[in-house]
């Protein structure tokens, strides 16, 4: 079930129902060409190409009309069948998958303009991972997303009620100019132009409002934080005003810390409790500070952690997923 809510994906703590045996998870991915605002490629409603400012107009390659691409979820031991329908005009594609065993892959690239193939993947271990096109410029143009595999039992599950996904990716106006075929920089572009959170960059202006992640006061959340930047070797330092988080390890959440690092191409899970007391003067918004520290550049970006105006009813843990793009 898909819904739209400020461009941020939300997951319940038990998005997938518990099962006694492994399941087969079907995932359709339809690939198409789009013209988007590279700073907000998944903003809703989408602007018509001629309404996008020329200086922000990007030729994107998107799966299911989203950037980053759709979240894929499974439980440890499940099989995932990802059907790629390649309706791109001029790109053959193949994909790389983290955290899974690839049991069936195409013998050659999936052809453009109607090529189709179904990957079969085994969810071998729990964690927060990624999927992406194997050609780096295609991934930078939008063909990448998060892959979450939940364990049969997780020691820290009682520590939180729901989950939030934070996918941090670079906004790149001309990937075909900036990225060489081997994935290296061509030298004609900055290491990082802008940093997006779940497909949105914001500077607080009317045109580019800050990305928002909603929470309810008094509840704890597992934040699955995934770096999906084109440039390698950097990291994103994250802090949230007024809050400490605990980094999740195999044995459970650790000691509270003020900030944590996300690799440019890796994941970190943390538990955050919305335990502050918004008032008439302090407001309901807390700054999410994102500082990219790379090999040749350092850049800062911001988002907002927003407390709901009033407590909201939560679905039972076995309810259908509430996925927000």
PDB file of C-alpha atoms in Angstrom:
ATOM      1  CA  UNK A   1       0.000   0.000   0.000  1.00  0.00           C
ATOM      2  CA  UNK A   2       1.483   3.319  -0.995  1.00  0.00           C
ATOM      3  CA  UNK A   3       0.716   6.759   0.399  1.00  0.00           C
ATOM      4  CA  UNK A   4       2.230  10.207   0.060  1.00  0.00           C
ATOM      5  CA  UNK A   5       3.347  12.141   3.107  1.00  0.00           C
ATOM      6  CA  UNK A   6       5.999  14.825   2.816  1.00  0.00           C
ATOM      7  CA  UNK A   7       8.245  12.617   0.711  1.00  0.00           C
ATOM      8  CA  UNK A   8       9.471  10.486   3.649  1.00  0.00           C
ATOM      9  CA  UNK A   9       9.182   6.722   3.779  1.00  0.00           C
ATOM     10  CA  UNK A  10       7.732   5.321   6.983  1.00  0.00           C
ATOM     11  CA  UNK A  11       7.655   1.722   8.163  1.00  0.00           C
ATOM     12  CA  UNK A  12       5.990   0.052  11.110  1.00  0.00           C
ATOM     13  CA  UNK A  13       8.242  -2.045  13.318  1.00  0.00           C
ATOM     14  CA  UNK A  14       6.632  -5.144  11.853  1.00  0.00           C
ATOM     15  CA  UNK A  15       5.876  -4.062   8.315  1.00  0.00           C
ATOM     16  CA  UNK A  16       5.999  -7.639   7.091  1.00  0.00           C
ATOM     17  CA  UNK A  17       3.894 -10.226   8.904  1.00  0.00           C
ATOM     18  CA  UNK A  18       5.674 -12.913  10.868  1.00  0.00           C
ATOM     19  CA  UNK A  19       5.533 -16.259   9.120  1.00  0.00           C
ATOM     20  CA  UNK A  20       6.490 -19.785  10.086  1.00  0.00           C
ATOM     21  CA  UNK A  21       8.102 -20.383   6.721  1.00  0.00           C
ATOM     22  CA  UNK A  22       9.922 -18.297   4.157  1.00  0.00           C
ATOM     23  CA  UNK A  23       7.859 -16.275   1.719  1.00  0.00           C
ATOM     24  CA  UNK A  24       8.307 -15.191  -1.881  1.00  0.00           C
ATOM     25  CA  UNK A  25       8.224 -11.392  -2.146  1.00  0.00           C
ATOM     26  CA  UNK A  26       7.318 -10.055  -5.626  1.00  0.00           C
ATOM     27  CA  UNK A  27       8.781  -6.630  -6.482  1.00  0.00           C
ATOM     28  CA  UNK A  28       7.984  -4.955  -9.833  1.00  0.00           C
ATOM     29  CA  UNK A  29      10.382  -2.224 -11.015  1.00  0.00           C
ATOM     30  CA  UNK A  30       9.399  -0.309 -14.128  1.00  0.00           C
ATOM     31  CA  UNK A  31      12.219   1.867 -15.473  1.00  0.00           C
ATOM     32  CA  UNK A  32      11.417   5.039 -17.411  1.00  0.00           C
ATOM     33  CA  UNK A  33      13.010   8.297 -18.494  1.00  0.00           C
ATOM     34  CA  UNK A  34      11.866  11.451 -16.705  1.00  0.00           C
ATOM     35  CA  UNK A  35      12.758  15.122 -16.674  1.00  0.00           C
ATOM     36  CA  UNK A  36      12.857  16.283 -13.039  1.00  0.00           C
ATOM     37  CA  UNK A  37      14.069  19.038 -10.743  1.00  0.00           C
ATOM     38  CA  UNK A  38      17.366  17.503  -9.658  1.00  0.00           C
ATOM     39  CA  UNK A  39      17.029  19.070  -6.194  1.00  0.00           C
ATOM     40  CA  UNK A  40      13.629  17.465  -5.581  1.00  0.00           C
ATOM     41  CA  UNK A  41      13.291  14.571  -8.040  1.00  0.00           C
ATOM     42  CA  UNK A  42      10.425  12.933  -6.156  1.00  0.00           C
ATOM     43  CA  UNK A  43       8.561  16.062  -5.027  1.00  0.00           C
ATOM     44  CA  UNK A  44       4.805  15.581  -5.281  1.00  0.00           C
ATOM     45  CA  UNK A  45       3.006  16.662  -7.342  1.00  0.00           C
ATOM     46  CA  UNK A  46       5.683  16.327  -9.999  1.00  0.00           C
ATOM     47  CA  UNK A  47       6.282  19.410 -12.130  1.00  0.00           C
ATOM     48  CA  UNK A  48       5.867  19.239 -15.871  1.00  0.00           C
ATOM     49  CA  UNK A  49       9.289  19.363 -17.594  1.00  0.00           C
ATOM     50  CA  UNK A  50       8.722  22.868 -18.941  1.00  0.00           C
ATOM     51  CA  UNK A  51       7.853  24.094 -15.419  1.00  0.00           C
ATOM     52  CA  UNK A  52      11.180  22.932 -13.970  1.00  0.00           C
ATOM     53  CA  UNK A  53      13.696  25.810 -13.872  1.00  0.00           C
ATOM     54  CA  UNK A  54      16.192  25.296 -16.669  1.00  0.00           C
ATOM     55  CA  UNK A  55      19.140  25.467 -14.274  1.00  0.00           C
ATOM     56  CA  UNK A  56      17.649  22.548 -12.285  1.00  0.00           C
ATOM     57  CA  UNK A  57      16.356  20.396 -15.180  1.00  0.00           C
ATOM     58  CA  UNK A  58      17.762  16.862 -15.039  1.00  0.00           C
ATOM     59  CA  UNK A  59      17.297  13.863 -17.348  1.00  0.00           C
ATOM     60  CA  UNK A  60      16.588  11.174 -14.753  1.00  0.00           C
ATOM     61  CA  UNK A  61      16.262   7.394 -14.935  1.00  0.00           C
ATOM     62  CA  UNK A  62      13.692   6.312 -12.358  1.00  0.00           C
ATOM     63  CA  UNK A  63      12.232   3.048 -11.088  1.00  0.00           C
ATOM     64  CA  UNK A  64       8.498   3.323 -10.386  1.00  0.00           C
ATOM     65  CA  UNK A  65       8.734   7.116 -10.735  1.00  0.00           C
ATOM     66  CA  UNK A  66      10.661   7.628  -7.473  1.00  0.00           C
ATOM     67  CA  UNK A  67      14.094   8.840  -6.384  1.00  0.00           C
ATOM     68  CA  UNK A  68      15.540   7.084  -4.573  1.00  0.00           C
ATOM     69  CA  UNK A  69      13.884   3.994  -5.987  1.00  0.00           C
ATOM     70  CA  UNK A  70      11.293   1.910  -4.130  1.00  0.00           C
ATOM     71  CA  UNK A  71      12.121   0.391  -0.778  1.00  0.00           C
ATOM     72  CA  UNK A  72      12.403  -3.409  -0.993  1.00  0.00           C
ATOM     73  CA  UNK A  73      11.544  -5.297   2.221  1.00  0.00           C
ATOM     74  CA  UNK A  74      11.847  -8.944   3.241  1.00  0.00           C
ATOM     75  CA  UNK A  75      12.517 -11.189   6.193  1.00  0.00           C
ATOM     76  CA  UNK A  76      15.616 -13.304   6.602  1.00  0.00           C
ATOM     77  CA  UNK A  77      15.182 -16.477   4.562  1.00  0.00           C
ATOM     78  CA  UNK A  78      12.611 -15.016   2.159  1.00  0.00           C
ATOM     79  CA  UNK A  79      13.031 -15.129  -1.600  1.00  0.00           C
ATOM     80  CA  UNK A  80      12.668 -11.832  -3.438  1.00  0.00           C
ATOM     81  CA  UNK A  81      11.634 -11.841  -7.081  1.00  0.00           C
ATOM     82  CA  UNK A  82      12.403  -8.462  -8.648  1.00  0.00           C
ATOM     83  CA  UNK A  83      10.896  -8.086 -12.108  1.00  0.00           C
ATOM     84  CA  UNK A  84      12.687  -5.402 -14.105  1.00  0.00           C
ATOM     85  CA  UNK A  85      10.687  -3.916 -16.994  1.00  0.00           C
ATOM     86  CA  UNK A  86      13.117  -1.702 -18.880  1.00  0.00           C
ATOM     87  CA  UNK A  87      11.201   1.010 -20.709  1.00  0.00           C
ATOM     88  CA  UNK A  88      14.197   3.336 -20.870  1.00  0.00           C
ATOM     89  CA  UNK A  89      14.783   4.775 -24.308  1.00  0.00           C
ATOM     90  CA  UNK A  90      18.509   4.182 -24.623  1.00  0.00           C
ATOM     91  CA  UNK A  91      19.932   2.246 -21.675  1.00  0.00           C
ATOM     92  CA  UNK A  92      20.479  -1.457 -21.180  1.00  0.00           C
ATOM     93  CA  UNK A  93      20.612  -2.299 -17.460  1.00  0.00           C
ATOM     94  CA  UNK A  94      21.841  -4.788 -14.896  1.00  0.00           C
ATOM     95  CA  UNK A  95      21.633  -4.414 -11.119  1.00  0.00           C
ATOM     96  CA  UNK A  96      23.791  -5.038  -8.044  1.00  0.00           C
ATOM     97  CA  UNK A  97      22.207  -6.110  -4.746  1.00  0.00           C
ATOM     98  CA  UNK A  98      23.645  -5.828  -1.223  1.00  0.00           C
ATOM     99  CA  UNK A  99      22.793  -8.209   1.615  1.00  0.00           C
ATOM    100  CA  UNK A 100      21.312 -10.966  -0.557  1.00  0.00           C
ATOM    101  CA  UNK A 101      22.402 -14.026  -2.478  1.00  0.00           C
ATOM    102  CA  UNK A 102      21.646 -13.631  -6.178  1.00  0.00           C
ATOM    103  CA  UNK A 103      20.145 -16.936  -7.274  1.00  0.00           C
ATOM    104  CA  UNK A 104      19.022 -15.877 -10.730  1.00  0.00           C
ATOM    105  CA  UNK A 105      20.538 -13.089 -12.818  1.00  0.00           C
ATOM    106  CA  UNK A 106      20.282 -12.182 -16.512  1.00  0.00           C
ATOM    107  CA  UNK A 107      22.934 -13.688 -18.805  1.00  0.00           C
ATOM    108  CA  UNK A 108      23.323 -10.266 -20.423  1.00  0.00           C
ATOM    109  CA  UNK A 109      22.093  -6.711 -19.892  1.00  0.00           C
ATOM    110  CA  UNK A 110      18.320  -6.222 -19.995  1.00  0.00           C
ATOM    111  CA  UNK A 111      17.615  -4.393 -23.276  1.00  0.00           C
ATOM    112  CA  UNK A 112      15.946  -1.001 -23.463  1.00  0.00           C
ATOM    113  CA  UNK A 113      12.447  -0.268 -24.776  1.00  0.00           C
ATOM    114  CA  UNK A 114      10.670  -3.268 -23.317  1.00  0.00           C
ATOM    115  CA  UNK A 115      13.274  -5.747 -22.071  1.00  0.00           C
ATOM    116  CA  UNK A 116      12.175  -7.755 -19.052  1.00  0.00           C
ATOM    117  CA  UNK A 117      13.842 -10.078 -16.549  1.00  0.00           C
ATOM    118  CA  UNK A 118      13.078 -11.365 -13.038  1.00  0.00           C
ATOM    119  CA  UNK A 119      15.970 -11.528 -10.574  1.00  0.00           C
ATOM    120  CA  UNK A 120      15.626 -14.101  -7.808  1.00  0.00           C
ATOM    121  CA  UNK A 121      17.324 -13.091  -4.553  1.00  0.00           C
ATOM    122  CA  UNK A 122      17.660 -14.861  -1.213  1.00  0.00           C
ATOM    123  CA  UNK A 123      17.439 -12.606   1.844  1.00  0.00           C
ATOM    124  CA  UNK A 124      20.463 -14.137   3.499  1.00  0.00           C
ATOM    125  CA  UNK A 125      21.079 -11.838   6.477  1.00  0.00           C
ATOM    126  CA  UNK A 126      19.259  -9.053   8.315  1.00  0.00           C
ATOM    127  CA  UNK A 127      20.283  -5.439   7.885  1.00  0.00           C
ATOM    128  CA  UNK A 128      19.898  -2.207   5.959  1.00  0.00           C
ATOM    129  CA  UNK A 129      21.302  -2.502   2.434  1.00  0.00           C
ATOM    130  CA  UNK A 130      20.994  -1.008  -1.039  1.00  0.00           C
ATOM    131  CA  UNK A 131      20.318  -1.944  -4.637  1.00  0.00           C
ATOM    132  CA  UNK A 132      21.522  -0.018  -7.675  1.00  0.00           C
ATOM    133  CA  UNK A 133      22.248  -0.144 -11.382  1.00  0.00           C
ATOM    134  CA  UNK A 134      25.687  -1.593 -12.054  1.00  0.00           C
ATOM    135  CA  UNK A 135      26.557   1.239 -14.440  1.00  0.00           C
ATOM    136  CA  UNK A 136      27.506   4.110 -12.064  1.00  0.00           C
ATOM    137  CA  UNK A 137      26.061   6.897 -14.200  1.00  0.00           C
ATOM    138  CA  UNK A 138      22.688   5.099 -14.297  1.00  0.00           C
ATOM    139  CA  UNK A 139      22.695   4.768 -10.506  1.00  0.00           C
ATOM    140  CA  UNK A 140      23.545   8.463 -10.147  1.00  0.00           C
ATOM    141  CA  UNK A 141      20.663   9.302 -12.495  1.00  0.00           C
ATOM    142  CA  UNK A 142      18.216   7.597 -10.120  1.00  0.00           C
ATOM    143  CA  UNK A 143      18.380   3.797 -10.411  1.00  0.00           C
ATOM    144  CA  UNK A 144      19.115   2.972  -6.773  1.00  0.00           C
ATOM    145  CA  UNK A 145      17.227   2.403  -3.545  1.00  0.00           C
ATOM    146  CA  UNK A 146      17.099   0.829  -0.085  1.00  0.00           C
ATOM    147  CA  UNK A 147      16.726  -2.860   0.751  1.00  0.00           C
ATOM    148  CA  UNK A 148      15.699  -3.838   4.295  1.00  0.00           C
ATOM    149  CA  UNK A 149      15.906  -7.400   5.592  1.00  0.00           C
ATOM    150  CA  UNK A 150      14.528  -8.108   9.049  1.00  0.00           C
ATOM    151  CA  UNK A 151      15.818 -10.941  11.194  1.00  0.00           C
ATOM    152  CA  UNK A 152      13.658 -13.726  12.526  1.00  0.00           C
ATOM    153  CA  UNK A 153      14.385 -12.309  15.982  1.00  0.00           C
ATOM    154  CA  UNK A 154      16.106  -9.045  16.837  1.00  0.00           C
ATOM    155  CA  UNK A 155      17.366  -8.317  20.333  1.00  0.00           C
ATOM    156  CA  UNK A 156      16.578  -4.600  20.090  1.00  0.00           C
ATOM    157  CA  UNK A 157      13.031  -4.869  18.664  1.00  0.00           C
ATOM    158  CA  UNK A 158      11.401  -4.011  22.036  1.00  0.00           C
ATOM    159  CA  UNK A 159      13.364  -0.743  22.060  1.00  0.00           C
ATOM    160  CA  UNK A 160      11.246   0.957  19.372  1.00  0.00           C
ATOM    161  CA  UNK A 161       7.724   1.034  17.959  1.00  0.00           C
ATOM    162  CA  UNK A 162       8.207   2.114  14.349  1.00  0.00           C
ATOM    163  CA  UNK A 163      10.910   2.685  11.765  1.00  0.00           C
ATOM    164  CA  UNK A 164      11.953   5.583   9.586  1.00  0.00           C
ATOM    165  CA  UNK A 165      14.135   5.407   6.482  1.00  0.00           C
ATOM    166  CA  UNK A 166      16.717   8.114   5.789  1.00  0.00           C
ATOM    167  CA  UNK A 167      18.305   7.702   2.359  1.00  0.00           C
ATOM    168  CA  UNK A 168      21.066  10.251   1.815  1.00  0.00           C
ATOM    169  CA  UNK A 169      22.033  10.660  -1.837  1.00  0.00           C
ATOM    170  CA  UNK A 170      23.766  13.316  -3.877  1.00  0.00           C
ATOM    171  CA  UNK A 171      21.806  15.539  -6.229  1.00  0.00           C
ATOM    172  CA  UNK A 172      23.655  15.673  -9.534  1.00  0.00           C
ATOM    173  CA  UNK A 173      22.445  17.824 -12.428  1.00  0.00           C
ATOM    174  CA  UNK A 174      24.488  16.094 -15.164  1.00  0.00           C
ATOM    175  CA  UNK A 175      25.573  12.584 -14.099  1.00  0.00           C
ATOM    176  CA  UNK A 176      26.585  11.757 -17.665  1.00  0.00           C
ATOM    177  CA  UNK A 177      29.088  14.636 -17.542  1.00  0.00           C
ATOM    178  CA  UNK A 178      30.371  14.158 -13.997  1.00  0.00           C
ATOM    179  CA  UNK A 179      30.842  10.371 -13.806  1.00  0.00           C
ATOM    180  CA  UNK A 180      33.179   8.238 -15.892  1.00  0.00           C
ATOM    181  CA  UNK A 181      32.142   4.712 -16.982  1.00  0.00           C
ATOM    182  CA  UNK A 182      34.189   3.169 -14.150  1.00  0.00           C
ATOM    183  CA  UNK A 183      32.421   5.316 -11.544  1.00  0.00           C
ATOM    184  CA  UNK A 184      35.248   7.769 -10.971  1.00  0.00           C
ATOM    185  CA  UNK A 185      34.823  11.521 -11.245  1.00  0.00           C
ATOM    186  CA  UNK A 186      35.632  13.089 -14.581  1.00  0.00           C
ATOM    187  CA  UNK A 187      37.207  16.034 -12.781  1.00  0.00           C
ATOM    188  CA  UNK A 188      34.793  18.557 -14.216  1.00  0.00           C
ATOM    189  CA  UNK A 189      32.352  18.528 -11.284  1.00  0.00           C
ATOM    190  CA  UNK A 190      32.423  19.011  -7.527  1.00  0.00           C
ATOM    191  CA  UNK A 191      32.743  15.937  -5.342  1.00  0.00           C
ATOM    192  CA  UNK A 192      29.286  16.811  -3.962  1.00  0.00           C
ATOM    193  CA  UNK A 193      26.833  19.348  -5.341  1.00  0.00           C
ATOM    194  CA  UNK A 194      23.878  18.966  -2.950  1.00  0.00           C
ATOM    195  CA  UNK A 195      22.831  16.321  -0.439  1.00  0.00           C
ATOM    196  CA  UNK A 196      19.246  15.032  -0.597  1.00  0.00           C
ATOM    197  CA  UNK A 197      17.253  13.288   2.126  1.00  0.00           C
ATOM    198  CA  UNK A 198      14.738  10.814   0.695  1.00  0.00           C
ATOM    199  CA  UNK A 199      14.868  12.563  -2.658  1.00  0.00           C
ATOM    200  CA  UNK A 200      14.615  16.134  -1.405  1.00  0.00           C
ATOM    201  CA  UNK A 201      17.085  18.975  -0.906  1.00  0.00           C
ATOM    202  CA  UNK A 202      15.952  22.036   0.988  1.00  0.00           C
ATOM    203  CA  UNK A 203      17.342  25.406   1.993  1.00  0.00           C
ATOM    204  CA  UNK A 204      14.268  26.689   3.841  1.00  0.00           C
ATOM    205  CA  UNK A 205      13.011  28.814   0.950  1.00  0.00           C
ATOM    206  CA  UNK A 206       9.491  28.653  -0.472  1.00  0.00           C
ATOM    207  CA  UNK A 207      10.703  26.746  -3.540  1.00  0.00           C
ATOM    208  CA  UNK A 208      12.974  24.432  -1.574  1.00  0.00           C
ATOM    209  CA  UNK A 209      11.479  23.800   1.891  1.00  0.00           C
ATOM    210  CA  UNK A 210      13.451  21.607   4.246  1.00  0.00           C
ATOM    211  CA  UNK A 211      12.713  17.852   4.134  1.00  0.00           C
ATOM    212  CA  UNK A 212      10.571  16.730   7.079  1.00  0.00           C
ATOM    213  CA  UNK A 213      10.490  13.497   9.081  1.00  0.00           C
ATOM    214  CA  UNK A 214       7.406  13.175  11.306  1.00  0.00           C
ATOM    215  CA  UNK A 215       7.383  11.516  14.727  1.00  0.00           C
ATOM    216  CA  UNK A 216       5.018  11.302  17.691  1.00  0.00           C
ATOM    217  CA  UNK A 217       6.203  12.473  21.099  1.00  0.00           C
ATOM    218  CA  UNK A 218       6.717   9.678  23.592  1.00  0.00           C
ATOM    219  CA  UNK A 219       7.559   7.010  20.995  1.00  0.00           C
ATOM    220  CA  UNK A 220      10.916   5.508  20.032  1.00  0.00           C
ATOM    221  CA  UNK A 221      11.945   4.834  16.449  1.00  0.00           C
ATOM    222  CA  UNK A 222      14.537   2.846  14.612  1.00  0.00           C
ATOM    223  CA  UNK A 223      16.100   5.081  11.976  1.00  0.00           C
ATOM    224  CA  UNK A 224      17.614   3.115   9.094  1.00  0.00           C
ATOM    225  CA  UNK A 225      20.169   5.556   7.664  1.00  0.00           C
ATOM    226  CA  UNK A 226      21.624   4.699   4.273  1.00  0.00           C
ATOM    227  CA  UNK A 227      24.331   6.551   2.371  1.00  0.00           C
ATOM    228  CA  UNK A 228      23.995   6.275  -1.416  1.00  0.00           C
ATOM    229  CA  UNK A 229      26.433   8.872  -2.716  1.00  0.00           C
ATOM    230  CA  UNK A 230      28.246   8.607  -6.025  1.00  0.00           C
ATOM    231  CA  UNK A 231      31.565   9.805  -4.584  1.00  0.00           C
ATOM    232  CA  UNK A 232      33.348   7.216  -2.488  1.00  0.00           C
ATOM    233  CA  UNK A 233      35.412   7.676   0.651  1.00  0.00           C
ATOM    234  CA  UNK A 234      33.321  10.354   2.336  1.00  0.00           C
ATOM    235  CA  UNK A 235      30.958  10.267   5.282  1.00  0.00           C
ATOM    236  CA  UNK A 236      27.920  12.158   6.583  1.00  0.00           C
ATOM    237  CA  UNK A 237      27.932  13.313  10.185  1.00  0.00           C
ATOM    238  CA  UNK A 238      24.380  13.438  11.561  1.00  0.00           C
ATOM    239  CA  UNK A 239      23.013  15.105  14.695  1.00  0.00           C
ATOM    240  CA  UNK A 240      19.480  16.042  15.751  1.00  0.00           C
ATOM    241  CA  UNK A 241      19.010  19.055  17.982  1.00  0.00           C
ATOM    242  CA  UNK A 242      17.851  18.157  21.489  1.00  0.00           C
ATOM    243  CA  UNK A 243      18.145  14.407  20.934  1.00  0.00           C
ATOM    244  CA  UNK A 244      20.614  11.629  21.553  1.00  0.00           C
ATOM    245  CA  UNK A 245      20.539   8.358  19.660  1.00  0.00           C
ATOM    246  CA  UNK A 246      21.818   4.845  20.265  1.00  0.00           C
ATOM    247  CA  UNK A 247      23.627   3.094  17.434  1.00  0.00           C
ATOM    248  CA  UNK A 248      22.278  -0.407  16.781  1.00  0.00           C
ATOM    249  CA  UNK A 249      24.784  -3.277  16.913  1.00  0.00           C
ATOM    250  CA  UNK A 250      24.215  -7.059  16.708  1.00  0.00           C
ATOM    251  CA  UNK A 251      23.752  -7.120  20.486  1.00  0.00           C
ATOM    252  CA  UNK A 252      21.335  -4.175  20.555  1.00  0.00           C
ATOM    253  CA  UNK A 253      21.441  -0.376  20.812  1.00  0.00           C
ATOM    254  CA  UNK A 254      24.562   1.094  22.401  1.00  0.00           C
ATOM    255  CA  UNK A 255      25.088   4.062  24.695  1.00  0.00           C
ATOM    256  CA  UNK A 256      23.432   7.394  23.800  1.00  0.00           C
ATOM    257  CA  UNK A 257      25.508   9.670  21.545  1.00  0.00           C
ATOM    258  CA  UNK A 258      24.993  13.198  20.252  1.00  0.00           C
ATOM    259  CA  UNK A 259      26.068  12.465  16.667  1.00  0.00           C
ATOM    260  CA  UNK A 260      26.888   9.527  14.408  1.00  0.00           C
ATOM    261  CA  UNK A 261      28.484   8.938  11.006  1.00  0.00           C
ATOM    262  CA  UNK A 262      26.968   7.335   7.902  1.00  0.00           C
ATOM    263  CA  UNK A 263      29.434   6.089   5.244  1.00  0.00           C
ATOM    264  CA  UNK A 264      28.941   7.529   1.763  1.00  0.00           C
ATOM    265  CA  UNK A 265      28.093   4.002   0.573  1.00  0.00           C
ATOM    266  CA  UNK A 266      26.935   2.210   3.703  1.00  0.00           C
ATOM    267  CA  UNK A 267      24.309   2.084   6.448  1.00  0.00           C
ATOM    268  CA  UNK A 268      23.965   2.805  10.144  1.00  0.00           C
ATOM    269  CA  UNK A 269      20.845   2.082  12.202  1.00  0.00           C
ATOM    270  CA  UNK A 270      20.065   4.117  15.316  1.00  0.00           C
ATOM    271  CA  UNK A 271      17.275   4.228  17.890  1.00  0.00           C
ATOM    272  CA  UNK A 272      15.839   7.689  18.622  1.00  0.00           C
ATOM    273  CA  UNK A 273      13.213   8.483  21.236  1.00  0.00           C
ATOM    274  CA  UNK A 274      10.998  11.516  20.685  1.00  0.00           C
ATOM    275  CA  UNK A 275      11.263  12.526  24.342  1.00  0.00           C
ATOM    276  CA  UNK A 276      11.374  16.305  24.113  1.00  0.00           C
ATOM    277  CA  UNK A 277       8.545  18.597  25.226  1.00  0.00           C
ATOM    278  CA  UNK A 278       7.650  21.042  22.469  1.00  0.00           C
ATOM    279  CA  UNK A 279       6.129  24.228  23.809  1.00  0.00           C
ATOM    280  CA  UNK A 280       4.581  27.419  22.458  1.00  0.00           C
ATOM    281  CA  UNK A 281       8.005  29.030  22.182  1.00  0.00           C
ATOM    282  CA  UNK A 282      10.255  26.093  21.294  1.00  0.00           C
ATOM    283  CA  UNK A 283       7.910  24.770  18.573  1.00  0.00           C
ATOM    284  CA  UNK A 284       7.559  21.230  17.253  1.00  0.00           C
ATOM    285  CA  UNK A 285      10.549  21.279  14.861  1.00  0.00           C
ATOM    286  CA  UNK A 286      14.069  20.089  15.670  1.00  0.00           C
ATOM    287  CA  UNK A 287      16.916  20.542  13.201  1.00  0.00           C
ATOM    288  CA  UNK A 288      18.498  17.481  11.597  1.00  0.00           C
ATOM    289  CA  UNK A 289      22.071  18.525  10.829  1.00  0.00           C
ATOM    290  CA  UNK A 290      23.776  16.743   7.931  1.00  0.00           C
ATOM    291  CA  UNK A 291      27.468  17.462   7.403  1.00  0.00           C
ATOM    292  CA  UNK A 292      29.205  15.812   4.460  1.00  0.00           C
ATOM    293  CA  UNK A 293      32.952  15.342   4.979  1.00  0.00           C
ATOM    294  CA  UNK A 294      34.632  14.200   1.789  1.00  0.00           C
ATOM    295  CA  UNK A 295      38.066  13.939   0.263  1.00  0.00           C
ATOM    296  CA  UNK A 296      38.057  17.426  -1.236  1.00  0.00           C
ATOM    297  CA  UNK A 297      34.966  19.210   0.072  1.00  0.00           C
ATOM    298  CA  UNK A 298      32.853  19.685   3.196  1.00  0.00           C
ATOM    299  CA  UNK A 299      29.211  20.695   2.880  1.00  0.00           C
ATOM    300  CA  UNK A 300      26.283  21.087   5.259  1.00  0.00           C
ATOM    301  CA  UNK A 301      22.598  20.454   4.722  1.00  0.00           C
ATOM    302  CA  UNK A 302      19.528  20.439   6.943  1.00  0.00           C
ATOM    303  CA  UNK A 303      16.202  18.734   7.475  1.00  0.00           C
ATOM    304  CA  UNK A 304      13.510  18.794  10.158  1.00  0.00           C
ATOM    305  CA  UNK A 305      12.387  16.286  12.780  1.00  0.00           C
ATOM    306  CA  UNK A 306       8.785  17.333  13.422  1.00  0.00           C
ATOM    307  CA  UNK A 307       6.685  16.286  16.373  1.00  0.00           C
ATOM    308  CA  UNK A 308       3.021  15.681  15.610  1.00  0.00           C
ATOM    309  CA  UNK A 309       0.650  18.326  16.939  1.00  0.00           C
ATOM    310  CA  UNK A 310      -1.222  15.740  18.983  1.00  0.00           C
ATOM    311  CA  UNK A 311      -0.763  12.040  19.797  1.00  0.00           C
ATOM    312  CA  UNK A 312      -1.864   9.869  16.902  1.00  0.00           C
ATOM    313  CA  UNK A 313      -3.272   6.360  16.968  1.00  0.00           C
ATOM    314  CA  UNK A 314      -0.789   3.715  15.915  1.00  0.00           C
ATOM    315  CA  UNK A 315      -1.829   0.644  13.902  1.00  0.00           C
ATOM    316  CA  UNK A 316      -1.408  -2.746  15.546  1.00  0.00           C
ATOM    317  CA  UNK A 317       1.949  -4.352  14.916  1.00  0.00           C
ATOM    318  CA  UNK A 318       0.429  -6.839  12.473  1.00  0.00           C
ATOM    319  CA  UNK A 319      -1.231  -4.109  10.399  1.00  0.00           C
ATOM    320  CA  UNK A 320      -0.565  -3.609   6.709  1.00  0.00           C
ATOM    321  CA  UNK A 321       2.507  -1.515   5.927  1.00  0.00           C
ATOM    322  CA  UNK A 322       2.314   2.256   5.702  1.00  0.00           C
ATOM    323  CA  UNK A 323       4.938   3.045   3.064  1.00  0.00           C
ATOM    324  CA  UNK A 324       5.423   6.682   2.221  1.00  0.00           C
ATOM    325  CA  UNK A 325       7.430   7.900  -0.746  1.00  0.00           C
TER     326      UNK A 325
END
